[in-house]
Short mmCIF file of C-alpha atoms in Angstrom, two decimals:
data_model
loop_
_atom_site.label_atom_id
_atom_site.label_comp_id
_atom_site.label_asym_id
_atom_site.label_seq_id
_atom_site.Cartn_x
_atom_site.Cartn_y
_atom_site.Cartn_z
CA MET A 22 4.59 41.13 -36.58
CA ASN A 23 4.21 43.29 -33.42
CA PRO A 24 0.58 42.69 -32.38
CA PHE A 25 0.22 46.39 -31.52
CA PHE A 26 0.60 47.11 -35.24
CA ASN A 27 -2.36 44.83 -35.96
CA PRO A 28 -5.63 46.85 -36.27
CA LEU A 29 -7.74 43.95 -35.10
CA PHE A 30 -5.58 43.43 -32.00
CA LEU A 31 -5.57 47.15 -31.25
CA SER A 32 -9.34 47.33 -31.52
CA ARG A 33 -9.64 44.35 -29.13
CA ILE A 34 -7.37 46.12 -26.59
CA LEU A 35 -9.29 49.37 -26.94
CA ILE A 36 -12.63 47.65 -26.42
CA SER A 37 -11.20 45.86 -23.40
CA TYR A 38 -9.82 49.04 -21.93
CA LEU A 39 -13.09 50.99 -22.43
CA PHE A 40 -15.43 48.34 -21.01
CA ASP A 41 -13.50 45.82 -18.91
CA ILE A 42 -11.85 48.09 -16.30
CA ASP A 43 -15.08 49.71 -15.12
CA ARG A 44 -17.21 46.59 -15.41
CA VAL A 45 -17.01 45.82 -11.68
CA TRP A 46 -18.58 49.22 -10.97
CA LYS A 47 -21.16 49.38 -13.75
CA ALA A 48 -22.39 45.80 -14.01
CA SER A 49 -24.78 44.20 -11.51
CA TYR A 50 -24.12 40.84 -9.89
CA ALA A 51 -26.44 39.20 -12.39
CA GLU A 52 -24.61 40.85 -15.34
CA LEU A 53 -21.24 39.80 -13.99
CA LYS A 54 -22.55 36.21 -13.60
CA LYS A 55 -23.76 36.25 -17.18
CA TYR A 56 -20.36 37.51 -18.32
CA GLN A 57 -18.65 34.73 -16.32
CA ASP A 58 -20.82 32.11 -17.96
CA LYS A 59 -19.90 33.37 -21.46
CA SER A 60 -16.20 33.63 -20.62
CA LEU A 61 -16.14 30.15 -19.10
CA ARG A 62 -17.63 28.61 -22.22
CA ARG A 63 -15.05 30.36 -24.40
CA ILE A 64 -12.05 29.39 -22.22
CA VAL A 65 -13.15 25.74 -21.94
CA LYS A 66 -13.43 25.58 -25.72
CA HIS A 67 -9.88 26.94 -25.95
CA ALA A 68 -8.57 24.53 -23.35
CA TYR A 69 -10.01 21.54 -25.22
CA SER A 70 -7.39 22.21 -27.93
CA VAL A 71 -4.63 21.88 -25.38
CA PRO A 72 -3.22 18.21 -25.36
CA PHE A 73 -3.02 17.60 -21.64
CA TYR A 74 -6.42 19.23 -20.99
CA HIS A 75 -8.13 17.44 -23.90
CA LYS A 76 -6.83 14.14 -22.46
CA LYS A 77 -8.04 14.96 -18.94
CA CYS A 78 -11.50 15.92 -20.23
CA LYS A 79 -11.80 12.69 -22.24
CA LYS A 80 -10.79 10.67 -19.21
CA HIS A 81 -13.28 12.66 -17.06
CA GLY A 82 -16.06 12.16 -19.60
CA VAL A 83 -16.72 15.86 -20.17
CA HIS A 84 -16.95 17.92 -23.41
CA PRO A 85 -17.15 21.71 -23.86
CA HIS A 86 -20.76 21.30 -24.88
CA ASP A 87 -21.48 20.19 -21.32
CA ILE A 88 -20.37 23.47 -19.89
CA ARG A 89 -23.03 26.19 -20.13
CA GLY A 90 -21.93 28.39 -17.24
CA VAL A 91 -20.40 28.67 -13.80
CA LYS A 92 -22.91 26.19 -12.35
CA ASP A 93 -21.27 23.49 -14.49
CA VAL A 94 -17.71 24.23 -13.47
CA GLU A 95 -17.62 21.31 -11.01
CA LYS A 96 -18.09 18.96 -13.95
CA LEU A 97 -14.59 19.86 -15.09
CA PRO A 98 -11.44 18.00 -13.81
CA PHE A 99 -9.04 19.64 -11.50
CA VAL A 100 -5.68 20.81 -12.92
CA THR A 101 -2.67 20.24 -10.63
CA LYS A 102 0.84 21.55 -10.50
CA ASN A 103 2.06 18.18 -11.68
CA ASP A 104 -0.22 18.36 -14.72
CA LEU A 105 1.58 21.54 -15.77
CA ARG A 106 5.04 20.27 -14.93
CA GLU A 107 4.70 16.85 -16.58
CA ASN A 108 3.20 18.17 -19.78
CA PHE A 109 5.52 21.17 -20.23
CA PRO A 110 6.20 22.58 -22.77
CA ASP A 111 4.17 21.41 -25.76
CA GLY A 112 1.38 19.73 -23.81
CA ILE A 113 0.25 22.82 -21.94
CA VAL A 114 -0.48 25.01 -24.99
CA PRO A 115 -2.84 24.54 -27.95
CA VAL A 116 -1.57 22.59 -30.86
CA GLY A 117 0.17 25.01 -33.29
CA PHE A 118 0.55 27.67 -30.60
CA ASN A 119 3.38 30.07 -31.46
CA LYS A 120 5.58 30.03 -28.34
CA LYS A 121 7.89 32.63 -29.87
CA ASN A 122 5.11 35.21 -29.71
CA SER A 123 4.24 34.35 -26.11
CA PHE A 124 5.89 34.70 -22.78
CA MET A 125 7.03 31.98 -20.41
CA MET A 126 6.66 32.61 -16.66
CA SER A 127 7.58 30.52 -13.63
CA THR A 128 6.41 30.37 -10.07
CA SER A 129 8.79 30.85 -7.20
CA GLY A 130 9.08 27.08 -6.69
CA SER A 131 8.75 27.11 -2.87
CA THR A 132 8.87 23.30 -2.97
CA GLY A 133 11.93 23.31 -5.16
CA LYS A 134 9.90 22.49 -8.27
CA PRO A 135 8.74 25.66 -10.10
CA VAL A 136 5.72 25.55 -12.47
CA PHE A 137 6.11 27.11 -15.92
CA VAL A 138 3.22 28.53 -17.93
CA PHE A 139 2.86 30.38 -21.24
CA CYS A 140 0.82 33.52 -21.58
CA ASP A 141 -0.02 35.64 -24.60
CA ILE A 142 0.20 39.41 -24.94
CA PHE A 143 -3.50 39.75 -24.23
CA SER A 144 -3.01 38.13 -20.79
CA ALA A 145 -0.31 40.70 -20.05
CA ILE A 146 -2.70 43.45 -21.01
CA LYS A 147 -5.32 42.07 -18.74
CA SER A 148 -2.90 42.24 -15.82
CA LEU A 149 -2.35 45.89 -16.65
CA GLU A 150 -6.09 46.48 -16.70
CA ALA A 151 -6.38 44.92 -13.21
CA PHE A 152 -3.65 47.34 -11.94
CA VAL A 153 -5.48 50.31 -13.58
CA ARG A 154 -8.74 49.10 -11.99
CA GLY A 155 -7.11 49.17 -8.52
CA LEU A 156 -5.72 52.65 -9.14
CA ARG A 157 -9.07 53.92 -10.10
CA ALA A 158 -10.56 52.53 -6.89
CA TYR A 159 -7.98 54.49 -4.98
CA GLY A 160 -8.51 57.71 -6.95
CA GLY A 161 -5.34 57.37 -8.98
CA SER A 162 -4.55 57.53 -12.71
CA TRP A 163 -2.13 55.27 -14.56
CA ARG A 164 -1.19 58.17 -16.77
CA LYS A 165 -0.69 60.87 -14.12
CA THR A 166 -0.19 59.48 -10.64
CA ARG A 167 3.48 59.05 -9.64
CA ILE A 168 4.00 55.43 -8.82
CA VAL A 169 7.09 53.42 -7.79
CA LEU A 170 6.90 49.65 -7.95
CA ILE A 171 9.76 47.57 -6.33
CA ILE A 172 9.43 44.23 -8.06
CA ASP A 173 11.35 41.16 -9.08
CA LEU A 174 12.99 41.92 -12.45
CA SER A 175 14.89 38.59 -12.60
CA PRO A 176 14.40 36.71 -15.91
CA GLY A 177 11.46 34.36 -15.79
CA SER A 178 9.51 36.19 -13.11
CA VAL A 179 6.01 37.56 -13.80
CA GLU A 180 7.25 41.07 -13.31
CA TYR A 181 10.19 40.62 -15.64
CA THR A 182 7.89 39.26 -18.28
CA PHE A 183 5.35 42.06 -17.90
CA PHE A 184 7.64 45.00 -17.46
CA THR A 185 10.54 44.14 -19.78
CA GLN A 186 9.22 41.75 -22.39
CA SER A 187 5.56 42.17 -23.05
CA ALA A 188 2.94 44.94 -22.50
CA MET A 189 4.85 47.78 -20.84
CA PRO A 190 7.76 48.18 -23.28
CA ILE A 191 5.34 48.36 -26.22
CA LEU A 192 2.89 50.54 -24.38
CA LYS A 193 5.63 53.05 -23.41
CA LYS A 194 6.30 53.58 -27.12
CA LEU A 195 2.73 54.64 -27.61
CA VAL A 196 1.96 56.49 -24.31
CA PRO A 197 4.45 58.41 -22.16
CA LEU A 198 4.61 56.71 -18.76
CA GLU A 199 7.24 58.84 -17.01
CA ASN A 200 5.02 58.81 -13.91
CA ILE A 201 5.66 55.06 -13.35
CA ARG A 202 9.05 53.82 -12.14
CA TYR A 203 9.87 50.24 -11.38
CA LEU A 204 12.91 49.20 -9.44
CA HIS A 205 14.51 45.74 -8.91
CA ILE A 206 13.82 44.27 -5.51
CA GLY A 207 17.33 42.81 -5.47
CA GLU A 208 18.92 46.24 -5.05
CA LYS A 209 20.20 47.40 -1.68
CA PRO A 210 17.23 48.81 0.33
CA GLU A 211 19.17 51.90 1.16
CA LEU A 212 19.66 52.61 -2.52
CA LEU A 213 16.03 51.88 -3.28
CA ILE A 214 14.66 54.31 -0.68
CA GLU A 215 17.07 56.95 -1.94
CA LYS A 216 15.65 56.58 -5.44
CA ILE A 217 12.09 56.62 -4.05
CA ASN A 218 12.89 59.72 -2.11
CA GLU A 219 14.08 61.50 -5.31
CA PHE A 220 10.98 60.60 -7.28
CA ASN A 221 8.52 61.44 -4.45
CA PRO A 222 5.77 59.01 -5.53
CA GLU A 223 2.15 59.10 -4.50
CA PHE A 224 1.93 55.30 -4.51
CA ILE A 225 4.59 52.76 -3.51
CA GLY A 226 4.09 49.06 -4.25
CA SER A 227 6.10 45.97 -3.34
CA ASP A 228 5.86 42.74 -1.37
CA PRO A 229 5.20 42.93 2.46
CA ASN A 230 8.83 42.04 3.33
CA MET A 231 10.35 44.84 1.25
CA LEU A 232 7.75 47.31 2.43
CA ARG A 233 8.64 46.44 6.02
CA ILE A 234 12.34 46.97 5.36
CA LEU A 235 11.64 50.42 3.75
CA ALA A 236 9.47 51.33 6.70
CA TYR A 237 12.30 50.44 9.08
CA LEU A 238 14.73 52.57 7.06
CA LYS A 239 12.18 55.42 7.07
CA GLN A 240 12.00 55.19 10.86
CA ASN A 241 15.76 55.41 11.02
CA GLY A 242 16.28 58.60 9.05
CA TYR A 243 16.22 57.43 5.39
CA GLY A 244 13.76 58.75 2.84
CA ARG A 245 12.71 61.85 4.76
CA ASP A 246 10.63 63.06 1.82
CA VAL A 247 9.00 59.68 1.13
CA LYS A 248 5.30 60.50 1.93
CA PRO A 249 3.08 58.26 -0.19
CA LYS A 250 -0.67 58.61 -0.21
CA TYR A 251 -1.09 54.80 -0.39
CA VAL A 252 1.17 51.79 -0.13
CA LEU A 253 0.36 48.77 -2.31
CA SER A 254 1.23 45.29 -1.09
CA GLY A 255 1.25 42.01 -2.96
CA GLY A 256 3.23 38.85 -3.59
CA SER A 257 2.92 37.15 -0.21
CA MET A 258 0.73 37.13 2.92
CA LEU A 259 0.36 40.53 4.58
CA ASP A 260 0.15 39.98 8.30
CA SER A 261 -1.55 42.53 10.55
CA TYR A 262 1.59 43.46 12.41
CA THR A 263 3.50 44.35 9.17
CA ARG A 264 0.46 46.24 7.92
CA GLN A 265 0.26 48.34 11.08
CA TYR A 266 3.96 48.98 11.12
CA ILE A 267 4.01 50.21 7.51
CA GLU A 268 0.93 52.37 7.94
CA LYS A 269 2.26 53.98 11.10
CA THR A 270 5.64 54.64 9.60
CA PHE A 271 4.44 56.14 6.29
CA ASP A 272 1.19 57.59 7.63
CA ALA A 273 -0.47 55.97 4.65
CA LYS A 274 -3.10 53.24 4.14
CA VAL A 275 -1.80 49.88 3.00
CA LEU A 276 -3.92 48.27 0.21
CA ASP A 277 -3.33 44.66 -0.63
CA TYR A 278 -3.42 42.81 -3.99
CA TYR A 279 -3.93 39.10 -4.47
CA ALA A 280 -2.42 37.73 -7.64
CA THR A 281 -0.60 34.60 -8.76
CA THR A 282 1.74 33.63 -11.61
CA GLU A 283 -0.60 31.03 -12.95
CA ALA A 284 -3.94 32.78 -12.69
CA GLY A 285 -2.99 36.53 -12.83
CA PRO A 286 -4.79 39.20 -10.79
CA ILE A 287 -7.38 37.61 -8.49
CA ALA A 288 -8.54 40.25 -6.05
CA PHE A 289 -7.70 43.69 -4.64
CA GLU A 290 -8.49 45.52 -1.49
CA CYS A 291 -10.77 48.60 -1.73
CA LEU A 292 -10.54 51.67 0.52
CA ASN A 293 -13.12 50.12 2.84
CA GLY A 294 -10.77 47.19 3.45
CA SER A 295 -12.77 44.60 1.47
CA TYR A 296 -11.02 42.23 -0.92
CA HIS A 297 -12.95 42.39 -4.17
CA ILE A 298 -12.60 39.36 -6.49
CA ASN A 299 -12.00 40.25 -10.07
CA SER A 300 -14.93 38.07 -10.97
CA ASP A 301 -14.82 39.03 -14.60
CA PHE A 302 -11.24 37.70 -14.75
CA VAL A 303 -11.46 34.57 -12.56
CA ILE A 304 -13.86 32.13 -11.00
CA LEU A 305 -12.96 31.11 -7.48
CA GLU A 306 -14.07 28.00 -5.60
CA PHE A 307 -13.50 27.49 -1.88
CA LEU A 308 -13.25 23.86 -1.01
CA ASP A 309 -12.50 21.60 1.97
CA ASP A 310 -10.11 18.68 2.03
CA GLU A 311 -12.72 16.47 0.32
CA ASN A 312 -13.21 19.07 -2.43
CA GLN A 313 -16.60 20.09 -1.20
CA PRO A 314 -17.65 23.78 -1.06
CA VAL A 315 -17.15 25.46 2.34
CA GLU A 316 -19.65 27.90 3.81
CA PRO A 317 -18.85 31.63 3.90
CA GLU A 318 -16.77 32.70 6.88
CA LYS A 319 -14.97 29.28 6.88
CA PRO A 320 -11.44 28.77 5.51
CA GLY A 321 -11.31 26.92 2.23
CA HIS A 322 -8.73 25.89 -0.31
CA VAL A 323 -8.74 28.17 -3.34
CA VAL A 324 -9.43 26.61 -6.69
CA VAL A 325 -9.16 29.12 -9.55
CA THR A 326 -10.35 29.30 -13.15
CA LYS A 327 -8.80 31.98 -15.34
CA LEU A 328 -11.37 33.33 -17.80
CA TYR A 329 -9.11 34.77 -20.47
CA GLY A 330 -5.83 34.22 -22.37
CA GLY A 331 -4.64 32.14 -25.25
CA GLY A 332 -1.67 30.35 -23.69
CA THR A 333 -1.72 27.77 -20.89
CA PRO A 334 -5.35 27.35 -19.71
CA ILE A 335 -5.80 27.59 -15.88
CA ILE A 336 -9.10 25.82 -15.20
CA ARG A 337 -10.05 24.43 -11.75
CA TYR A 338 -6.41 24.82 -10.82
CA ASN A 339 -5.78 23.60 -7.21
CA GLY A 340 -2.04 24.32 -7.14
CA LEU A 341 -2.15 27.66 -5.33
CA ASP A 342 -2.08 26.07 -1.88
CA ASP A 343 -3.83 29.11 -0.41
CA LEU A 344 -6.40 29.14 2.33
CA VAL A 345 -8.99 31.90 1.98
CA ILE A 346 -12.14 32.86 3.83
CA HIS A 347 -14.85 34.20 1.55
CA SER A 348 -17.73 36.34 2.57
CA ARG A 349 -21.37 36.78 1.69
CA ASP A 350 -21.23 40.47 2.63
CA ILE A 351 -21.77 43.30 0.16
CA CYS A 352 -19.33 46.21 0.25
CA SER A 353 -20.66 49.78 0.23
CA CYS A 354 -17.74 51.07 -1.93
CA GLY A 355 -19.70 50.62 -5.16
CA ILE A 356 -17.72 47.64 -6.53
CA ASN A 357 -20.21 44.89 -7.35
CA THR A 358 -18.19 41.77 -6.91
CA PRO A 359 -18.03 38.85 -4.40
CA LEU A 360 -15.68 39.41 -1.46
CA ILE A 361 -12.82 37.62 0.23
CA LYS A 362 -12.87 38.25 3.98
CA HIS A 363 -9.28 37.09 4.73
CA ILE A 364 -6.37 35.58 2.89
CA VAL A 365 -5.23 33.45 5.72
CA GLY A 366 -2.04 31.90 4.31
CA ARG A 367 -0.69 28.78 2.71
CA SER A 368 -2.34 25.49 3.78
CA THR A 369 1.13 24.03 4.22
CA ASP A 370 1.76 26.59 6.98
CA VAL A 371 -1.20 25.98 9.18
CA ILE A 372 -0.41 25.02 12.78
CA ILE A 373 -1.63 21.61 13.82
CA LEU A 374 -2.83 21.12 17.40
CA PRO A 375 -2.44 17.89 19.25
CA ASN A 376 -6.22 17.39 19.17
CA GLY A 377 -6.12 17.41 15.34
CA LYS A 378 -7.49 20.91 14.87
CA MET A 379 -5.66 23.43 12.83
CA LEU A 380 -4.90 27.16 13.27
CA THR A 381 -4.41 29.28 10.19
CA PRO A 382 -1.43 31.68 9.90
CA PHE A 383 -3.85 34.61 9.94
CA SER A 384 -5.25 33.66 13.35
CA LEU A 385 -1.69 33.83 14.86
CA THR A 386 0.10 36.67 13.19
CA GLY A 387 -2.29 39.22 14.72
CA ILE A 388 -0.93 38.49 18.23
CA PRO A 389 2.30 40.62 17.97
CA ALA A 390 0.29 43.40 16.30
CA LYS A 391 -2.17 43.48 19.20
CA ILE A 392 0.64 43.58 21.77
CA MET A 393 2.52 46.39 20.02
CA GLU A 394 -0.71 48.36 19.65
CA GLU A 395 -1.52 47.99 23.39
CA TYR A 396 2.03 49.00 24.46
CA GLY A 397 2.38 51.79 21.87
CA THR A 398 5.68 50.43 20.51
CA TYR A 399 7.06 48.82 17.39
CA LYS A 400 10.33 47.49 18.77
CA ILE A 401 9.58 44.11 17.26
CA LYS A 402 11.39 44.56 13.96
CA GLN A 403 10.40 41.11 12.61
CA PHE A 404 9.04 37.78 13.86
CA GLN A 405 8.58 34.20 12.60
CA ILE A 406 6.44 31.38 13.97
CA ILE A 407 7.92 27.87 13.54
CA GLN A 408 6.17 24.63 14.47
CA HIS A 409 9.00 22.15 14.92
CA LYS A 410 6.89 19.31 16.46
CA ILE A 411 3.23 18.58 17.08
CA ASP A 412 3.74 19.93 20.66
CA GLU A 413 6.53 22.43 20.12
CA ILE A 414 6.43 25.95 18.63
CA GLU A 415 9.22 28.49 18.49
CA ILE A 416 8.69 32.23 17.95
CA LEU A 417 11.74 34.05 16.59
CA VAL A 418 11.85 37.79 17.33
CA VAL A 419 14.16 40.45 15.99
CA ILE A 420 14.28 43.53 18.21
CA ASP A 421 15.04 47.00 16.88
CA ASP A 422 18.27 47.97 18.66
CA LYS A 423 17.49 51.71 18.33
CA THR A 424 14.33 51.29 20.55
CA ARG A 425 15.59 48.46 22.72
CA ASP A 426 16.13 50.62 25.82
CA ILE A 427 12.86 52.53 25.47
CA GLU A 428 9.88 51.38 27.57
CA PRO A 429 8.41 48.80 27.68
CA PRO A 430 11.38 46.46 28.41
CA VAL A 431 12.14 43.78 25.82
CA GLU A 432 11.77 41.11 28.49
CA LYS A 433 8.17 42.22 29.13
CA ILE A 434 7.34 42.11 25.38
CA LEU A 435 8.80 38.57 25.01
CA LYS A 436 7.00 37.39 28.11
CA GLU A 437 3.75 38.89 26.80
CA LEU A 438 4.27 37.13 23.44
CA LYS A 439 4.72 33.78 25.15
CA GLU A 440 1.63 34.20 27.34
CA ARG A 441 -0.58 35.30 24.50
CA PHE A 442 0.52 32.53 22.17
CA GLN A 443 0.10 29.97 24.99
CA GLU A 444 -3.44 31.22 25.62
CA LYS A 445 -4.34 31.04 21.89
CA ILE A 446 -2.73 27.66 21.15
CA GLY A 447 -3.29 25.82 24.41
CA SER A 448 -1.29 24.48 27.35
CA ASP A 449 -0.42 21.14 25.69
CA ILE A 450 1.98 22.81 23.33
CA LYS A 451 5.43 24.07 24.51
CA ILE A 452 6.00 27.67 23.39
CA PHE A 453 9.55 29.04 23.10
CA VAL A 454 10.21 32.68 22.37
CA SER A 455 13.74 33.36 21.09
CA GLU A 456 15.39 36.72 20.34
CA VAL A 457 17.56 36.42 17.22
CA PRO A 458 19.67 39.03 15.34
CA GLU A 459 17.96 38.27 12.01
CA ILE A 460 15.55 35.90 10.33
CA GLN A 461 16.77 34.19 7.18
CA LYS A 462 14.95 34.38 3.87
CA ASN A 463 13.67 31.26 2.17
CA GLU A 464 16.24 31.00 -0.65
CA ARG A 465 13.76 29.36 -3.07
CA ILE A 466 11.09 32.06 -2.79
CA ASP A 467 13.37 34.99 -1.85
CA HIS A 468 11.35 36.24 1.04
CA THR A 469 10.79 35.52 4.71
CA LYS A 470 7.78 33.35 5.57
CA VAL A 471 5.92 34.52 8.66
CA VAL A 472 4.70 31.04 9.58
CA ILE A 473 6.48 27.73 8.93
CA SER A 474 5.09 24.36 9.93
CA LYS A 475 7.34 21.26 9.71
CA ILE A 476 4.46 18.95 10.49
CA LYS A 477 2.92 16.64 7.87
CA LYS A 478 -0.65 17.72 7.30
CA PRO A 479 -3.43 15.10 7.83
CA HIS A 480 -7.02 15.62 6.69
CA THR A 481 -8.25 17.59 9.66
CA SER A 482 -10.55 20.50 10.33
CA ILE A 483 -9.79 24.17 10.58
CA PRO A 484 -11.81 25.97 13.28
#
């Protein structure tokens, strides 16, 4: 039976829509905390019926009765990528779970080993609610605002599941959504920007790499009528150079979303530039290499607990491999949730210095942006930072041929890059700046990584 024809399910969705989307504006910090406590108790009880998690809890000596709220979350065992891989499929869902009425999604598998999880239709609806929440924060409406999303519609992806298999197809039968178009990211960029130009959207959303390509095409005469009010970014790390390039090209503010396949929507950027955690959807912990909490303003490994859903439970999941700096600040925008200061990148992509210290991707990717801002040029079309050895870093740079002969000279820009990186990283590391015709995508994750480290990571500190 289609769940949308079930009165109980429909009433659940209606209540969720009416109360959940606006909760982060209407509820106080204390009320959100109380909601988290209740949701955590419920999801842990659900997880205890999942074979692999039941076994982990028994081994760890913890029972759902021991968990009264967020303060008890550290009593729970961590869930790893290998836990999900090794117990797939039957071990990662409750006994008797009907997988035919659920949706299987996979991560990009950047290590060559993707992770598969099952989600129910309610989880898909919650993802839609998070999107609607973001639109409201930006003054948009999911029923009226013209939106184009360039997403991965390959079978198995989160976007494919959501937009072709679960919530959206059913929802479109009930509510006209002609104002929302979604295009496959695998299409030729020239064709994509032509379609965007015809639709004339107020919002454009995609991953940073595709947005950068569209901005480049816009600068070179394509999509003359593409004039969005906002550009939405998500799916990978948004470096400051790419953000500036997109904003300058489209004359529109870029707003970033932080979401994952396993845990769903985690945070979104408000108009003030603050990343607001969807704290009614997830609990985030920020831990060091010894799994101890880090202080605000310090990078920490993200551990996430998803507070809803009836499929694969995601509780104290440490498989995201993301480094994040959280903040104790309070934003003036009116959204009452804890903040993320920076999403600094994957922990596997930090740069190791010979003295054992580490530099996060975020601390390095701002250098090209600063240079381009100072010189008033965006002739760097793309760049990539690669640490080949402990004392050797190469910076690959793609120059826009159409602006190559315009001041300042390319040689000056490349020289400035080398000097700035040398100053940031230190004199005991050799820096090579190489101009290349293009930078290859990572075939496994289908996008270009901004920072790549080929150095094995010891347990060291991040300044």
